[in-house]
């Protein structure tokens, strides 16, 4: 005897069950679960890459505006604002049960301290170097990070890459060297600080990936932000930056304040996107994403700031580095 769908549903209700709901709640097979997991993982990886690339581009351009256009020579204050903002936001989100991570633990803090030192040094040296270099040259030099990541992965975790990857990186490194040698606006301090920033960035990306199996992205983000505050505060005090910031004449300029706040917020969110991208992908993927972002940043730098003094050799090096 054939029953209509409505009749079957009605019969299920009379028996204390529901035919349609039962049929909808059938457990997926193992293959289905594996496929769903793979799709979710793929989406998460793509989202992580897009978030990091877009936020990093925004933060670099806005920081350049604050430090160069407005001549705000207080990189420590910008970084301190980012870390304080991150700590407060994470604490509030945890209190409101939007996110969860373990409570503060001194042993975990000690374990993650090297990540904090490397991250703070990377951002600090990068911010200090920005006013001394064109955005195109800064982005070009930052690509050296990928080369340093491969070295760090080899010596710290024993990971080896193929000869093709090494060859492509040597080509990009050669492009950076050519562009630097032909840079008409060469500034030794800017170059040294940027290379130091690259080295520290490579170290903390590898360390993040190494610890990602045991500690969540939120937890690493929280400890990194919290532990950075006293470290950066001491540097700001002893560098005399506190007096400089308190007497800076543009705090009444709404445009400057807006750019400064945007830089702080973007830098704060950037910290999380770096940890998130590295945790779900790899240190190399995060670095390659940064390289792709640097191409866009270089173009924006030429268009917005018009601070690149180039010649044919410099331009050749930039193009070779972008390949």
XYZ file of C-alpha atoms in Angstrom:
323
model
C 0.000 0.000 0.000
C 1.368 3.441 -0.934
C 1.176 6.259 1.558
C 1.608 9.923 0.815
C 4.410 11.868 2.474
C 1.863 13.794 4.545
C 0.260 10.572 5.702
C 3.605 9.084 6.729
C 4.501 12.260 8.604
C 1.115 12.261 10.360
C 1.489 8.594 11.271
C 4.940 9.344 12.731
C 3.514 12.133 14.876
C 0.811 9.790 16.251
C 3.492 7.229 17.180
C 5.566 9.869 18.984
C 8.142 10.107 16.201
C 8.465 11.952 12.941
C 9.153 10.044 9.730
C 10.653 12.985 7.885
C 12.963 13.974 10.737
C 14.115 10.391 11.094
C 15.046 10.187 7.437
C 16.867 13.525 7.638
C 18.969 12.470 10.624
C 20.681 9.503 8.961
C 24.379 9.463 9.860
C 26.680 10.267 6.921
C 29.135 7.599 5.851
C 32.839 7.716 6.710
C 33.656 8.830 3.165
C 31.082 11.633 3.431
C 32.535 12.764 6.749
C 36.050 12.715 5.280
C 34.909 14.757 2.278
C 33.126 17.312 4.488
C 36.209 17.595 6.714
C 38.468 18.129 3.687
C 36.159 20.811 2.290
C 35.981 22.612 5.638
C 39.763 22.445 6.002
C 40.228 23.814 2.477
C 37.831 26.705 3.122
C 39.567 27.488 6.414
C 42.972 27.558 4.696
C 41.748 29.880 1.943
C 40.018 32.218 4.404
C 43.194 32.362 6.516
C 45.303 33.311 3.488
C 42.856 35.987 2.288
C 42.515 37.493 5.767
C 46.259 37.697 6.300
C 46.953 39.135 2.839
C 44.280 41.846 2.986
C 44.873 42.928 6.592
C 48.654 42.972 6.125
C 48.338 45.194 3.054
C 46.046 47.609 4.900
C 48.286 47.767 7.962
C 51.475 48.401 5.955
C 49.965 51.240 3.912
C 48.278 52.912 6.899
C 51.421 52.605 9.047
C 53.414 54.242 6.244
C 50.948 57.151 6.234
C 51.237 57.621 10.003
C 55.032 57.289 10.195
C 56.016 59.045 6.966
C 53.246 61.425 5.934
C 52.548 62.676 9.468
C 56.163 62.218 10.597
C 55.123 60.327 13.729
C 58.420 58.817 14.903
C 56.999 56.610 17.629
C 56.927 53.015 16.411
C 56.982 51.670 19.984
C 53.778 53.524 20.801
C 52.017 52.144 17.730
C 53.064 48.590 18.567
C 52.138 49.054 22.234
C 48.694 50.275 21.197
C 48.231 47.205 19.011
C 49.175 44.793 21.806
C 47.001 46.525 24.438
C 44.070 46.542 22.009
C 44.550 42.838 21.252
C 44.727 41.891 24.930
C 41.569 43.820 25.805
C 39.575 42.466 22.850
C 40.578 38.860 23.542
C 39.746 39.179 27.242
C 36.318 40.677 26.509
C 35.493 38.056 23.850
C 36.454 35.259 26.238
C 34.382 36.794 29.053
C 31.379 36.969 26.688
C 31.948 33.299 25.670
C 32.513 34.140 22.011
C 35.921 32.449 22.109
C 37.677 30.155 24.559
C 41.274 29.535 25.578
C 43.009 28.351 28.743
C 43.577 30.745 31.635
C 46.988 32.305 32.111
C 49.682 29.793 33.018
C 53.250 30.775 33.864
C 54.712 27.646 32.256
C 52.883 28.324 28.989
C 53.997 31.952 29.123
C 57.616 30.877 29.556
C 57.269 28.463 26.643
C 55.834 31.121 24.322
C 58.187 33.941 25.356
C 60.550 33.380 22.366
C 57.583 33.871 19.992
C 56.709 37.134 21.745
C 60.266 38.472 21.552
C 60.605 37.542 17.865
C 57.199 38.979 16.947
C 57.729 42.264 18.812
C 61.201 42.682 17.339
C 59.938 41.934 13.832
C 57.133 44.497 13.963
C 59.221 47.091 15.786
C 62.164 46.935 13.372
C 59.738 46.970 10.435
C 57.899 50.055 11.685
C 61.154 51.909 12.375
C 62.462 51.022 8.892
C 59.334 52.134 6.999
C 60.082 55.905 6.945
C 63.596 55.271 5.607
C 62.549 53.200 2.581
C 60.098 53.462 -0.271
C 57.179 51.082 0.143
C 58.283 49.213 -2.992
C 61.804 48.588 -1.652
C 60.507 47.719 1.826
C 58.149 45.126 0.327
C 60.937 43.768 -1.883
C 63.319 43.319 1.038
C 60.626 41.654 3.161
C 60.521 38.826 0.629
C 63.874 37.704 2.021
C 61.759 36.316 4.879
C 60.826 33.242 2.823
C 64.480 32.365 2.242
C 65.154 32.711 5.971
C 62.111 30.549 6.806
C 63.527 27.658 4.795
C 66.813 27.990 6.664
C 65.010 28.149 10.032
C 62.824 25.140 9.204
C 65.876 23.139 8.166
C 67.883 23.869 11.318
C 65.023 23.949 13.859
C 62.649 21.199 12.715
C 64.674 19.390 10.056
C 62.268 20.179 7.213
C 63.698 20.069 3.681
C 62.273 21.654 0.532
C 62.765 20.697 -3.107
C 65.527 22.115 -5.285
C 62.910 23.937 -7.399
C 61.713 25.939 -4.389
C 65.283 26.860 -3.456
C 65.991 27.893 -7.058
C 62.939 30.184 -7.209
C 63.912 31.757 -3.903
C 67.477 32.408 -5.085
C 66.028 34.185 -8.138
C 63.876 36.408 -5.913
C 66.819 37.004 -3.598
C 68.928 37.992 -6.599
C 66.222 40.441 -7.650
C 66.218 42.021 -4.180
C 70.027 42.386 -4.280
C 69.981 43.979 -7.748
C 67.167 46.347 -6.754
C 69.017 47.298 -3.581
C 72.340 47.938 -5.335
C 70.583 50.223 -7.839
C 68.385 51.973 -5.250
C 68.970 55.704 -5.698
C 67.410 56.429 -2.292
C 69.499 53.778 -0.485
C 69.464 54.090 3.310
C 71.740 51.699 5.223
C 69.759 51.909 8.480
C 66.501 51.130 6.710
C 68.034 48.114 4.973
C 69.622 46.723 8.163
C 66.415 47.092 10.180
C 64.335 45.457 7.458
C 66.699 42.461 7.179
C 66.612 42.068 10.983
C 62.814 42.204 10.773
C 62.882 39.425 8.149
C 65.046 37.192 10.336
C 62.841 37.611 13.393
C 59.684 37.083 11.324
C 61.064 33.823 9.973
C 61.891 32.624 13.481
C 58.499 33.380 15.004
C 56.578 31.855 12.066
C 58.486 28.597 12.427
C 58.017 28.672 16.221
C 54.278 29.317 15.817
C 53.898 26.317 13.524
C 55.975 24.203 15.915
C 53.656 25.049 18.843
C 50.361 25.064 16.899
C 49.718 21.357 17.588
C 49.564 21.925 21.345
C 48.290 25.507 21.710
C 45.342 27.139 19.937
C 45.673 30.266 17.782
C 43.634 32.291 20.287
C 45.880 31.216 23.146
C 49.099 32.041 21.281
C 47.596 35.368 20.224
C 46.629 36.132 23.840
C 50.058 35.328 25.308
C 51.856 37.154 22.524
C 49.800 40.305 23.117
C 49.940 40.179 26.910
C 53.650 39.414 27.201
C 54.551 42.099 24.647
C 53.062 44.952 26.700
C 55.723 45.179 29.472
C 58.544 44.491 26.996
C 57.498 47.289 24.619
C 56.666 49.664 27.488
C 60.222 49.420 28.835
C 61.668 50.102 25.378
C 59.358 53.115 24.923
C 60.305 54.581 28.311
C 64.076 54.213 27.929
C 64.024 55.501 24.341
C 62.423 58.771 25.488
C 59.393 58.118 23.313
C 56.871 58.872 26.077
C 57.821 62.549 26.204
C 57.825 62.748 22.395
C 54.334 61.255 22.088
C 52.854 63.406 24.862
C 54.067 66.581 23.126
C 53.262 65.501 19.550
C 51.354 68.448 17.989
C 48.879 66.528 15.796
C 46.722 64.836 18.446
C 44.110 67.480 17.696
C 44.123 66.576 13.992
C 41.157 64.261 13.400
C 42.671 62.796 10.214
C 45.904 61.823 11.979
C 44.000 60.323 14.926
C 41.816 58.325 12.515
C 44.866 56.927 10.679
C 46.602 56.179 13.986
C 43.581 54.290 15.361
C 43.143 52.404 12.078
C 46.808 51.413 12.200
C 46.423 50.153 15.780
C 43.278 48.161 14.974
C 44.706 46.732 11.742
C 47.960 45.814 13.468
C 46.052 44.149 16.281
C 43.963 42.041 13.906
C 47.050 41.318 11.786
C 48.656 39.542 14.738
C 45.783 37.071 14.871
C 45.680 36.510 11.098
C 49.402 35.634 11.133
C 48.968 33.053 13.898
C 45.789 31.700 12.295
C 47.271 31.410 8.782
C 50.453 29.756 10.049
C 48.544 27.318 12.281
C 46.125 26.061 9.591
C 48.637 26.208 6.722
C 52.386 26.506 7.282
C 55.099 29.082 7.878
C 56.047 28.870 4.198
C 52.440 29.434 3.057
C 52.168 32.516 5.275
C 55.429 33.848 3.862
C 54.395 33.181 0.238
C 51.097 34.966 0.934
C 53.165 37.858 2.233
C 55.154 37.868 -1.012
C 51.989 38.094 -3.087
C 50.760 40.859 -0.814
C 54.077 42.688 -1.206
C 53.572 42.948 -4.977
C 50.278 44.770 -4.382
C 51.841 46.862 -1.627
C 54.675 47.921 -3.939
C 52.194 49.084 -6.583
C 50.137 50.974 -3.983
C 53.305 52.563 -2.631
C 54.255 53.954 -6.045
C 50.710 55.231 -6.664
C 49.964 56.665 -3.206
C 53.346 57.904 -1.953
C 55.329 58.381 -5.172
C 58.522 57.863 -3.148
C 60.342 55.378 -5.391
C 63.356 56.864 -7.184
C 64.104 54.188 -9.749
C 66.361 53.476 -12.715
C 66.472 50.611 -15.226
C 68.565 48.314 -12.992
C 66.429 48.986 -9.933
C 63.274 48.337 -11.959
C 64.753 45.094 -13.331
C 65.542 43.927 -9.804
C 62.035 44.731 -8.594
C 60.469 42.790 -11.491
C 62.810 39.818 -10.943
C 61.941 39.812 -7.242
C 58.216 39.865 -8.028
C 58.395 36.738 -10.237
